[in-house]
Short mmCIF file of C-alpha atoms in Angstrom, two decimals:
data_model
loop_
_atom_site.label_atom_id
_atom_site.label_comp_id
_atom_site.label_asym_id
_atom_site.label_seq_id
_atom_site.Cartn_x
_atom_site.Cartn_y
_atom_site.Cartn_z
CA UNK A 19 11.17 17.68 -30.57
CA UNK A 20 9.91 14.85 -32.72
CA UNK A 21 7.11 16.88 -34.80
CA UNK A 22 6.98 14.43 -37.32
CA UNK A 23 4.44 12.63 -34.84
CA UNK A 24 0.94 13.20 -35.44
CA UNK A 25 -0.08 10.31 -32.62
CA UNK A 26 1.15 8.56 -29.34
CA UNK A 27 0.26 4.73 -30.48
CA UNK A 28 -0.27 2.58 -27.03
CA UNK A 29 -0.95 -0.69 -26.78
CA UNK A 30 -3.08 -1.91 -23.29
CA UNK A 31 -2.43 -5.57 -21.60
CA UNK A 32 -5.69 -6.49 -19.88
CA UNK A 33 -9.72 -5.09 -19.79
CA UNK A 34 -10.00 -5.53 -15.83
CA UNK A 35 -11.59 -3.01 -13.31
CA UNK A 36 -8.47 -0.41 -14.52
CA UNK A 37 -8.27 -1.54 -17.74
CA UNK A 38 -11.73 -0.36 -18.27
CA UNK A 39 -11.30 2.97 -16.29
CA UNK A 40 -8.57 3.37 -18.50
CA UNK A 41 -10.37 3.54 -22.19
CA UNK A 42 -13.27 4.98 -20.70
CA UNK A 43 -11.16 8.14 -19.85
CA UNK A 44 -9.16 8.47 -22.75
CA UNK A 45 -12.35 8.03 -25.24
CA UNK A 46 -13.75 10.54 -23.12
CA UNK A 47 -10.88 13.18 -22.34
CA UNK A 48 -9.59 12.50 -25.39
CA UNK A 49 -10.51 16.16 -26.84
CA UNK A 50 -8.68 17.86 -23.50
CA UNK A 51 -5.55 15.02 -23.25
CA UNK A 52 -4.85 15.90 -27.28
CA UNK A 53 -4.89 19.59 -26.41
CA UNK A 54 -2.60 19.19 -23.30
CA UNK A 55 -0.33 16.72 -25.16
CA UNK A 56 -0.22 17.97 -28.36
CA UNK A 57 -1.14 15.13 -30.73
CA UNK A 58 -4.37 12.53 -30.22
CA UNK A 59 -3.61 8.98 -28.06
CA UNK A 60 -4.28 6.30 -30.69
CA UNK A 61 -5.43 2.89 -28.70
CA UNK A 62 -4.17 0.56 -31.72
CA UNK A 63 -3.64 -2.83 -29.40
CA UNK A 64 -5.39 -4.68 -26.84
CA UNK A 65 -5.60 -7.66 -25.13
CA UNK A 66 -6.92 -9.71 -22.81
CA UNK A 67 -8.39 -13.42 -22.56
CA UNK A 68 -11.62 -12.52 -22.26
CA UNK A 69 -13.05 -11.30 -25.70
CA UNK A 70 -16.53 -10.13 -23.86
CA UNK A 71 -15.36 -7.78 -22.42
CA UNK A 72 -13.72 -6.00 -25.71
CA UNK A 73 -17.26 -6.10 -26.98
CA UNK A 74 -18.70 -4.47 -24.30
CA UNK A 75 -16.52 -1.60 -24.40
CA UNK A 76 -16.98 -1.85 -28.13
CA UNK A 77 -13.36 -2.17 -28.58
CA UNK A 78 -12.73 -2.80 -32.40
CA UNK A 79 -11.62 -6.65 -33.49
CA UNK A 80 -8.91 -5.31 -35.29
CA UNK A 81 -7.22 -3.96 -32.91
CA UNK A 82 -8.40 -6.73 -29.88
CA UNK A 83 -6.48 -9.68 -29.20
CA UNK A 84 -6.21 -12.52 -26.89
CA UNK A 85 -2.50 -13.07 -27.38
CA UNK A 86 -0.79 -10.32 -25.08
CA UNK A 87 2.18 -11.22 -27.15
CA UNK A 88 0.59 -9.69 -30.15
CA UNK A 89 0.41 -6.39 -28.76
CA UNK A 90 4.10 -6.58 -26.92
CA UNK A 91 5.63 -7.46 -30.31
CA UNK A 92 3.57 -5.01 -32.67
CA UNK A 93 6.01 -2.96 -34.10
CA UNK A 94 3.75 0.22 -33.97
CA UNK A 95 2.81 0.38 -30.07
CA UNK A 96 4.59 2.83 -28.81
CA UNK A 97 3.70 2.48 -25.26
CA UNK A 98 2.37 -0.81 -23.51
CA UNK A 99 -0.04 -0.19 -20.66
CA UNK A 100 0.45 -3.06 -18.18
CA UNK A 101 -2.46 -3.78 -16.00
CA UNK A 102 -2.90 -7.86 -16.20
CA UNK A 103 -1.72 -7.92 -12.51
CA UNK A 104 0.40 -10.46 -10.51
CA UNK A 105 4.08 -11.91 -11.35
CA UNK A 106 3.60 -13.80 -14.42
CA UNK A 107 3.10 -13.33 -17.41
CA UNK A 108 3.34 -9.70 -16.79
CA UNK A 109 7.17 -9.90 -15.77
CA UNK A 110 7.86 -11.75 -19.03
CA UNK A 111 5.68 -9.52 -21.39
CA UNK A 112 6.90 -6.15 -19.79
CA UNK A 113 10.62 -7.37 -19.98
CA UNK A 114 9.82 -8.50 -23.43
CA UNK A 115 8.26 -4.81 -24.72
CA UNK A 116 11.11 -3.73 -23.02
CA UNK A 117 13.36 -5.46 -25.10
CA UNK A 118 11.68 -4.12 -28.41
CA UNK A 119 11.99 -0.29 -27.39
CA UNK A 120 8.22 0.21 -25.94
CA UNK A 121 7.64 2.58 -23.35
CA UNK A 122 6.13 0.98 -19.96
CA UNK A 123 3.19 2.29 -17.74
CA UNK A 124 1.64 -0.10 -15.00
CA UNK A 125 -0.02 -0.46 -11.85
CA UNK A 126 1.42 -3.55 -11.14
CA UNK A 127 2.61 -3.35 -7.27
CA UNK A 128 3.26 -6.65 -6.62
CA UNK A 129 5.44 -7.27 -9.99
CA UNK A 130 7.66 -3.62 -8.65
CA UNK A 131 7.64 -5.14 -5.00
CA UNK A 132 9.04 -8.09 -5.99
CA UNK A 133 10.99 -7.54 -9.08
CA UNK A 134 12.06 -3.96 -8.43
CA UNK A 135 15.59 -4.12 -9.48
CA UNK A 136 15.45 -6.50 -12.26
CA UNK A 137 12.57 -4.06 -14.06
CA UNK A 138 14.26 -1.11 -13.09
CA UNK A 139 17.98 -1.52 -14.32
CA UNK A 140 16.44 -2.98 -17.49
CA UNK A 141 14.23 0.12 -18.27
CA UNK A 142 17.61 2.46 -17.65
CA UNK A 143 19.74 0.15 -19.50
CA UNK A 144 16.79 0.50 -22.23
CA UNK A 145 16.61 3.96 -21.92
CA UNK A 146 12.71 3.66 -21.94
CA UNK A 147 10.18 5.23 -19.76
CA UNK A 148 8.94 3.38 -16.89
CA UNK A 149 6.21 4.55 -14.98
CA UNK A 150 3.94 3.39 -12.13
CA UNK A 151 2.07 5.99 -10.63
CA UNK A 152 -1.03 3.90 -9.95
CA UNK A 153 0.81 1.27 -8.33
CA UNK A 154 0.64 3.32 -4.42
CA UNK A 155 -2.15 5.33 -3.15
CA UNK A 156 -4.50 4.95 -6.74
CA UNK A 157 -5.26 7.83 -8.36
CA UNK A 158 -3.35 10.15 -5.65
CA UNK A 159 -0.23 11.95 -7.35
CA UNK A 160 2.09 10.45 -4.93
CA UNK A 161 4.63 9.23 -6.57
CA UNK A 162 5.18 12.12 -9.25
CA UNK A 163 5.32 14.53 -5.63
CA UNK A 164 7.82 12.17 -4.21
CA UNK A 165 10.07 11.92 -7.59
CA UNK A 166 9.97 15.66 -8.54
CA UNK A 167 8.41 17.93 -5.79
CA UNK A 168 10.62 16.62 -2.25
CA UNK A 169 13.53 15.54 -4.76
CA UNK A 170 15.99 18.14 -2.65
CA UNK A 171 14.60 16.82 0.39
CA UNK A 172 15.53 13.99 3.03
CA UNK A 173 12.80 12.14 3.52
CA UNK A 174 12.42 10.74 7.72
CA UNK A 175 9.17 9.04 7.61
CA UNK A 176 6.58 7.56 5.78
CA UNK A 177 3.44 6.57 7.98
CA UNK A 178 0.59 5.95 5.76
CA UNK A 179 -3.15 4.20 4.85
CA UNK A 180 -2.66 2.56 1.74
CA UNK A 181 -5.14 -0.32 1.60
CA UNK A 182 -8.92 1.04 1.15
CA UNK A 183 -10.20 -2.61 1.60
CA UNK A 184 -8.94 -2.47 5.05
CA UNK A 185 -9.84 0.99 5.66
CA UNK A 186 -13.22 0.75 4.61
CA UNK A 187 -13.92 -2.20 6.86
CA UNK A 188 -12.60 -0.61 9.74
CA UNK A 189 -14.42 2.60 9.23
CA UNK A 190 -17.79 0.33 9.06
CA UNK A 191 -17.20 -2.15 12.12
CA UNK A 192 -16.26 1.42 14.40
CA UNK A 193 -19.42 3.44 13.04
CA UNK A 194 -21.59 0.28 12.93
CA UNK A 195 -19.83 -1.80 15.85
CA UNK A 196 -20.36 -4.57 13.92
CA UNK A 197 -18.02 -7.71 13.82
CA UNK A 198 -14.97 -8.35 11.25
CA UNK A 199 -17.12 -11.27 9.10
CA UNK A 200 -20.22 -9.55 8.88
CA UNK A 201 -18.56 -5.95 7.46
CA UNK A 202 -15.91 -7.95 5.02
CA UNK A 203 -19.36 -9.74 3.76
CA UNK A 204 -20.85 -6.40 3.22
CA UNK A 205 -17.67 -5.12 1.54
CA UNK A 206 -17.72 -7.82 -1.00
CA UNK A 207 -20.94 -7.64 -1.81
CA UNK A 208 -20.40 -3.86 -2.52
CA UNK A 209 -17.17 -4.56 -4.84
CA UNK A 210 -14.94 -2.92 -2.28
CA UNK A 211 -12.92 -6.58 -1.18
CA UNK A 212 -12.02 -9.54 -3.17
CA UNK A 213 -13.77 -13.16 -2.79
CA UNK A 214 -10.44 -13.91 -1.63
CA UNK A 215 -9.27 -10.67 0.59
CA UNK A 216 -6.44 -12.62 1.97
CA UNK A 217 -4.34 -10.08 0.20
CA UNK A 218 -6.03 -7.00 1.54
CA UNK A 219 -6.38 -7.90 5.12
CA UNK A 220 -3.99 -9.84 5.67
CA UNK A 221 -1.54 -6.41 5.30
CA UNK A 222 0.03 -7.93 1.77
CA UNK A 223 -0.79 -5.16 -0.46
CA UNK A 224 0.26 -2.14 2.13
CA UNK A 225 3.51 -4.04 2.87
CA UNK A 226 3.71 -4.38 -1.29
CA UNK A 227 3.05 -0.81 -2.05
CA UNK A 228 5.54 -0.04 1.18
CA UNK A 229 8.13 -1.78 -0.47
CA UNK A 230 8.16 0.40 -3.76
CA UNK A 231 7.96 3.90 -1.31
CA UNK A 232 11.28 2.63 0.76
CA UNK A 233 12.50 2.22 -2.26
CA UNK A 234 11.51 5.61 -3.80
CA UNK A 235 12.66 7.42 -0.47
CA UNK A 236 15.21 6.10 0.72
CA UNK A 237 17.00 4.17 -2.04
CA UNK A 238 16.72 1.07 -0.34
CA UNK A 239 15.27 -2.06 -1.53
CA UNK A 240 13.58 -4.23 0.46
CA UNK A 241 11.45 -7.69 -0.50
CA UNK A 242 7.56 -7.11 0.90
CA UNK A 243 7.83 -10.25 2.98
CA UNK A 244 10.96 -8.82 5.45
CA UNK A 245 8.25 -6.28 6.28
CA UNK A 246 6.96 -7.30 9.39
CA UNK A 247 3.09 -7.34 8.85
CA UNK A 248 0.03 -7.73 10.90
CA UNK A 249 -3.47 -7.39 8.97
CA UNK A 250 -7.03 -6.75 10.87
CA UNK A 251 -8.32 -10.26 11.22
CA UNK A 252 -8.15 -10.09 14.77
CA UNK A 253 -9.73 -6.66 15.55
CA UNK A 254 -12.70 -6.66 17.10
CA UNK A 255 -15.14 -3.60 17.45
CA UNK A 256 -14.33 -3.31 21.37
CA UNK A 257 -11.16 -2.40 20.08
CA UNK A 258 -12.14 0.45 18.30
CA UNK A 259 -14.40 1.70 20.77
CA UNK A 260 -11.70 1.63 23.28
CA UNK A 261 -9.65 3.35 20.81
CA UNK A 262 -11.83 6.13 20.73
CA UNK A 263 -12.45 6.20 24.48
CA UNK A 264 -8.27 6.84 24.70
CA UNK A 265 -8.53 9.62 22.21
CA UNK A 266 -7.35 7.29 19.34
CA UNK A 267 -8.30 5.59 15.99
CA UNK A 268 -7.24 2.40 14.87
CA UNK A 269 -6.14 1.77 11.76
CA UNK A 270 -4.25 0.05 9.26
CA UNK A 271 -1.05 1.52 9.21
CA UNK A 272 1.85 1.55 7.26
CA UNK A 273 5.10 3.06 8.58
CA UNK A 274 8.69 3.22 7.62
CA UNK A 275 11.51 5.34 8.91
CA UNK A 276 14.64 6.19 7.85
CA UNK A 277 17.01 5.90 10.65
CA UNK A 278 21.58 6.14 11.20
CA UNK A 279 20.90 1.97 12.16
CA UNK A 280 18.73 1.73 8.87
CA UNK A 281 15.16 1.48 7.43
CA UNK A 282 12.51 0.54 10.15
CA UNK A 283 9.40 -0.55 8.15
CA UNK A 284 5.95 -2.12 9.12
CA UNK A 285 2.62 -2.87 8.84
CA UNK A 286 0.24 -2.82 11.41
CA UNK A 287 -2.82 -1.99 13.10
CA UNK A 288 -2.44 1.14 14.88
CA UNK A 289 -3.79 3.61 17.41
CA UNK A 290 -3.33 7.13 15.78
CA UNK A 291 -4.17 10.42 17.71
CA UNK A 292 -7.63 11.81 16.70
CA UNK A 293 -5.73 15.09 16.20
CA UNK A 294 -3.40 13.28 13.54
CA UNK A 295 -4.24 14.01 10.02
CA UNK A 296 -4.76 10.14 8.83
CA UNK A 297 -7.28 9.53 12.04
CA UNK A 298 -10.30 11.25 10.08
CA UNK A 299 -9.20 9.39 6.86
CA UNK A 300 -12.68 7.13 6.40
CA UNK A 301 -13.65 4.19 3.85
CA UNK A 302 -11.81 3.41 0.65
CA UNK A 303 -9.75 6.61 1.12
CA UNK A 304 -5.89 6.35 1.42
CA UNK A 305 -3.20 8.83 2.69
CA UNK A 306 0.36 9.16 2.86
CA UNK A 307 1.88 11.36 5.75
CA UNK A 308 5.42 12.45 4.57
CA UNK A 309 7.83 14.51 7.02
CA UNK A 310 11.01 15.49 5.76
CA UNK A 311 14.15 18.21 6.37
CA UNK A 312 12.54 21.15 4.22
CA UNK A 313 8.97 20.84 3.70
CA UNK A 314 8.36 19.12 6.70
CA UNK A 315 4.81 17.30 7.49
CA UNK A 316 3.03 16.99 4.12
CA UNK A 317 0.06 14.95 3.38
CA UNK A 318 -1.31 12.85 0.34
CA UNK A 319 -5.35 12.15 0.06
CA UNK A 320 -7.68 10.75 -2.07
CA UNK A 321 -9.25 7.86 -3.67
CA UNK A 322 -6.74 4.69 -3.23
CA UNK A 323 -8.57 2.40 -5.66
CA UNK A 324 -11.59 2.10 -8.40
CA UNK A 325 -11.46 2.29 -12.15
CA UNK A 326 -11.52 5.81 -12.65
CA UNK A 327 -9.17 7.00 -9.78
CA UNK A 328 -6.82 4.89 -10.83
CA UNK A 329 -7.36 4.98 -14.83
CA UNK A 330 -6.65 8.61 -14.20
CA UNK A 331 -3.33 7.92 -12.94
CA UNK A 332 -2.24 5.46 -15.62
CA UNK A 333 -3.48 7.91 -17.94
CA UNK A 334 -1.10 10.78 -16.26
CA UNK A 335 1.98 8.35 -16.68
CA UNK A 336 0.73 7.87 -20.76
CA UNK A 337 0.48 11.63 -21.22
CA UNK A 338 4.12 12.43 -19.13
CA UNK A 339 5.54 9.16 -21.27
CA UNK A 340 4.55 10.66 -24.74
CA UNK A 341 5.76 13.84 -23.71
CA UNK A 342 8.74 12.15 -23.21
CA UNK A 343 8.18 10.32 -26.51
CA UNK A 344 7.32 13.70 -28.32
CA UNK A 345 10.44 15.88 -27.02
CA UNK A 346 13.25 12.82 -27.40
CA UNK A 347 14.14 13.62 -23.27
CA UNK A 348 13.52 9.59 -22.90
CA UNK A 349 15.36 8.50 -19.33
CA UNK A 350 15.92 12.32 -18.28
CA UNK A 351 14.54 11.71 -14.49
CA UNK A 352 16.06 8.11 -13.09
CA UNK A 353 13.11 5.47 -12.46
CA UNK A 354 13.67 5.27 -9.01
CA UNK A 355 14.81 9.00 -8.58
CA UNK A 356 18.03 8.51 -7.91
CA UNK A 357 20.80 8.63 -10.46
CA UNK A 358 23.81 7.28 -8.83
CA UNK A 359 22.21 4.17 -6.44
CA UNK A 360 23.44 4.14 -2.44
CA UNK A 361 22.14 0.91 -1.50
CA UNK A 362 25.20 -0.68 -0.63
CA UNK A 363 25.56 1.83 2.51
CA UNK A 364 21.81 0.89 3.39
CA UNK A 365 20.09 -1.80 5.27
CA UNK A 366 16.89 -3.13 6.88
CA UNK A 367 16.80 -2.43 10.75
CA UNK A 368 14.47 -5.41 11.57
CA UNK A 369 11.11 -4.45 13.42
CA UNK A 370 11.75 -6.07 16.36
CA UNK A 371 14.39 -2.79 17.03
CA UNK A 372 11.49 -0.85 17.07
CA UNK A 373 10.05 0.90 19.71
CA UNK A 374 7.06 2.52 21.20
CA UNK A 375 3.66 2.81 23.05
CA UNK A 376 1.20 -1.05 22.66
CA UNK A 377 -2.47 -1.54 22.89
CA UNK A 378 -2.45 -4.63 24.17
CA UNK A 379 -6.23 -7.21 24.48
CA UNK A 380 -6.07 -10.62 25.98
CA UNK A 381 -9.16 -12.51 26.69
CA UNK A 382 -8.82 -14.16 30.41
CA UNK A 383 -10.79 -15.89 33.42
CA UNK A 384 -12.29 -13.67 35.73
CA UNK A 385 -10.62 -15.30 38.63
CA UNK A 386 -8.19 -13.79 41.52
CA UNK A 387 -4.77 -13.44 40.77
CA UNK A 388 -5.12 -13.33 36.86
CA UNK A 389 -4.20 -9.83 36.63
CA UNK A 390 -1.17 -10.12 38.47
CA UNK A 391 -0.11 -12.81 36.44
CA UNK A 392 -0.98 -11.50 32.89
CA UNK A 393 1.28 -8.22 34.91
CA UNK A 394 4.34 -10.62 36.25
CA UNK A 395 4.98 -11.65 33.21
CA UNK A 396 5.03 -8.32 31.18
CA UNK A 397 7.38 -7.45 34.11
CA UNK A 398 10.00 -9.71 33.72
CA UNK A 399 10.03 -8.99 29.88
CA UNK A 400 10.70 -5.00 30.73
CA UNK A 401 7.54 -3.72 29.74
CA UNK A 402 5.90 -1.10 31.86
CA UNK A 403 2.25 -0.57 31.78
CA UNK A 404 0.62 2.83 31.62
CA UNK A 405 -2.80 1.44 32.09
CA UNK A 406 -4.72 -1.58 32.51
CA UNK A 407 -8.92 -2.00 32.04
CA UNK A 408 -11.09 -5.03 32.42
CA UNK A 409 -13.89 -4.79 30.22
CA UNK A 410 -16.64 -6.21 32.47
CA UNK A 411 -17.56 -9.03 34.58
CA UNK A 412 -18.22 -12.50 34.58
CA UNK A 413 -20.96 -14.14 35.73
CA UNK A 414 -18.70 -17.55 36.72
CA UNK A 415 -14.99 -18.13 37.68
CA UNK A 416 -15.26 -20.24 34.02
CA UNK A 417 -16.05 -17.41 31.83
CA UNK A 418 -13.52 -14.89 29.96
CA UNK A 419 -13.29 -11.46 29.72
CA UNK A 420 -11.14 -8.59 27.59
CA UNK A 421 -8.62 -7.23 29.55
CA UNK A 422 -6.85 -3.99 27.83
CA UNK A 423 -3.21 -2.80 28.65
CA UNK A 424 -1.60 0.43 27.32
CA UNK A 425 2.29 0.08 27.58
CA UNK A 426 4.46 2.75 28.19
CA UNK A 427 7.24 2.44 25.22
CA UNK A 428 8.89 -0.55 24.83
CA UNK A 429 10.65 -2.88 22.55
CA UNK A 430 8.35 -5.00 19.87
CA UNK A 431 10.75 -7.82 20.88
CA UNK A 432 9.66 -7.79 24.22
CA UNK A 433 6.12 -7.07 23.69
CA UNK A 434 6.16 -9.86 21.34
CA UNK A 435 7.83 -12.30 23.97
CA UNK A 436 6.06 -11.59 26.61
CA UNK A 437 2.55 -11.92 24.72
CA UNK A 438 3.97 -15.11 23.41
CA UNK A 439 4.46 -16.48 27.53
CA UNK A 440 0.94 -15.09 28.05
CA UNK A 441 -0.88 -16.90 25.43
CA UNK A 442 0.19 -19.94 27.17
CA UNK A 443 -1.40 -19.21 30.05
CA UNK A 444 -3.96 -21.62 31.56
CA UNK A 445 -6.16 -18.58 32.21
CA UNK A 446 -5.72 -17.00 28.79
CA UNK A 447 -8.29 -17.85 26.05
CA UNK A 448 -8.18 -17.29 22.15
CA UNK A 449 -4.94 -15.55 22.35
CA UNK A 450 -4.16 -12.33 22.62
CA UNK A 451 -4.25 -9.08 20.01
CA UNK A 452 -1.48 -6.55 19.43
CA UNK A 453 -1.81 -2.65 17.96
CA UNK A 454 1.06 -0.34 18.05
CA UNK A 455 0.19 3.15 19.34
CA UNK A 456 1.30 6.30 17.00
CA UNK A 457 1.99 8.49 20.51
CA UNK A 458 -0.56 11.56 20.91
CA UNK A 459 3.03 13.76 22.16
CA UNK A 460 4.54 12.83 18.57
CA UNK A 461 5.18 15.94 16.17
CA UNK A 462 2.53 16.51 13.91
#
């Protein structure tokens, strides 16, 4: 043990939402982290190109900067907290702290999704600590549980609620039956979505943050964008309420399974079983459902965003990387969890494979013979329905209604195909809107 140490010295990259979380908790914890860690945290860098909001935290000016490269190259940061967000420059700087010997911690999901194997060999090759706990599920100790506490175990499945954006809208338009617009409008104005949310509900993040848990479970990498992704634009609040009339609740799901063919991953809105643990997960919450050949089903809950949820978990990676720092057991646990990589033996089974139940909603004329075509042509594509509703009545042969099919299980290719001949229909309108359904006869 290095006892000649009387300080961790850490260097932080960006003064965001997190970033602020961050120093708030070790200024205030910093009496119980010293006590649990041994020696004091020492803040001696920061940066970030906004030098307001260093005064507002009353962040010192000799220790604030606006040139990130200042506090990458500064000989006596021990540990660089990354939390500037996106590709670049945070690739470059972390590769570049890296490079002089400095210990990583980041949140950065996109950066890991994309650039997994690049940061990853570098870090081992470095023999550095790399962590990234806050980069899935916020502050929820997912990752460390995953790593450490199922490392003797063969993970099956991952089917999880990982974006609280999307969550929290979906919670509010079933409780409120209010439309899409008008709850993402209320969400942004209460700080819970982005101006742009594109990345939110369009299913980007989940299928980001998938990317790194495929990667942590079944030592397979996969880029986010050959996840086959669906967001919540398209859900409408008669959706949920027929959810809940079927015994279900729709949400944003993200699901990947480890298979003999391969890795079946996607993200999607689902019907899950009110009797399934992530149905009664409500707002910004996330949770990660994990089943595997020892513990079995085990779940993962909490806050999946905010400064302080998360700020706690970048500030569990800085306490587990100075212990690392403070005993000289640097690289002792493999980044990824895995010391000797299988990925050649592993691939992608593409989501089209998949199979199971579909909620199915297509807007048509209320005219005779409709049904039996919308019908004829899920017929020919080899997909049996296990009911079929018309939601109400039309007062002219001119006006549209929703119709709703449950299918029994069938392929996403042919659900996808046949969907694709129905929205061509003369008699369809505004296309047609897809959910897979988590069955209520699955194990639990």
């Amino acid at each position: 043990m290095n006892s000649e140490l009387k300080a961790i010295k850490v260097g932080l990259l960006g003064l965001g939402n997190i970033g602020t979380g961050t120093v708030d908790i070790l200024r205030r914890n910093a009496d119980l982290i010293e006590s649990r860690l041994g020696v004091p945290i020492e803040l001696v860098r920061v940066a970030d190109l906004n030098a307001e909001r260093a005064k507002t935290l009353n962040i010192s000016k000799n220790i604030f900067t606006t040139n990130a490269e200042e506090v990458v190259n500064d000989p006596n940061v021990q540990v660089v907290i990354e939390l500037i967000g996106g590709i670049e420059p945070a690739r470059s700087l972390m590769l570049k702290a890296m490079d002089n010997n400095k210990h990583i911690v980041t949140a950065n999901k996109a950066l890991l999704a994309i650039h997994w194997d690049e940061l990853v060999t570098k870090a081992e090759k470095k023999r550095i600590s790399f962590s990234f706990e806050a980069s899935v599920g916020g502050g929820i100790p997912l990752i460390v549980a995953i790593r450490r506490g199922l490392v003797a175990n063969h993970i099956k499945r991952i089917t999880g609620i990982i974006n609280g954006t999307c969550n929290y809208i979906l919670s509010r338009m079933a409780s409120e039956q209010k439309p899409f617009a008008e709850v993402l409008a209320q969400a942004q104005a209460n700080g819970f979505a982005e101006a742009n949310p594109a990345l939110d509900v369009d299913g980007i993040d989940a299928a980001q943050k998938l990317a790194i848990l495929i990667d942590l479970c079944f030592d397979t990498t996969i880029h986010p964008e050959d996840i086959n992704r669906c967001g919540i634009t398209q859900i409408i609040p008669l959706d949920l309420t027929t959810a809940a009339e079927l015994g279900y609740r729709m949400k944003l799901i993200c699901s990947a399974t480890n298979e003999n063919n391969g890795v079946e991953a996607w993200v999607h809105p689902t019907l899950v079983p009110i009797k399934h643990p992530l149905a009664s997960v409500e707002g910004v919450f996330n949770a990660v459902y994990i089943e595997d050949d020892n513990l079995g089903p085990s779940l993962y809950f909490g806050r999946g965003a905010g400064a302080l949820p998360t700020g706690s978990a970048i500030v569990a990676d800085l306490i587990s990387a100075s212990r690392d720092i403070l005993s000289g057991a640097i690289s002792r646990m493999p980044i990824s969890g895995v010391r000797i990589r299988g990925q050649a033996g592993n691939h992608i089974s593409l989501a089209r494979d998949a199979h199971s139940e579909f909620y199915i909603r297509v807007t048509a004329l209320d005219q005779p013979g409709v049904l039996a075509n919308i019908t004829g042509v899920l017929g020919r594509h080899n997909v049996s329905i296990a009911s079929f509703i018309q939601r109400g009545r039309a007062d002219t042969l001119q006006e549209a209604v929703p119709v709703i099919i449950v299918t029994h299980e069938a392929s996403y290719t042919n659900i996808k195909d046949a969907l694709k001949e129905i929205d061509t229909l003369p008699v369809v309108k505004n296309g047609s809107f897809l959910a897979r359904i988590i069955s209520a006869t699955a194990e639990l």
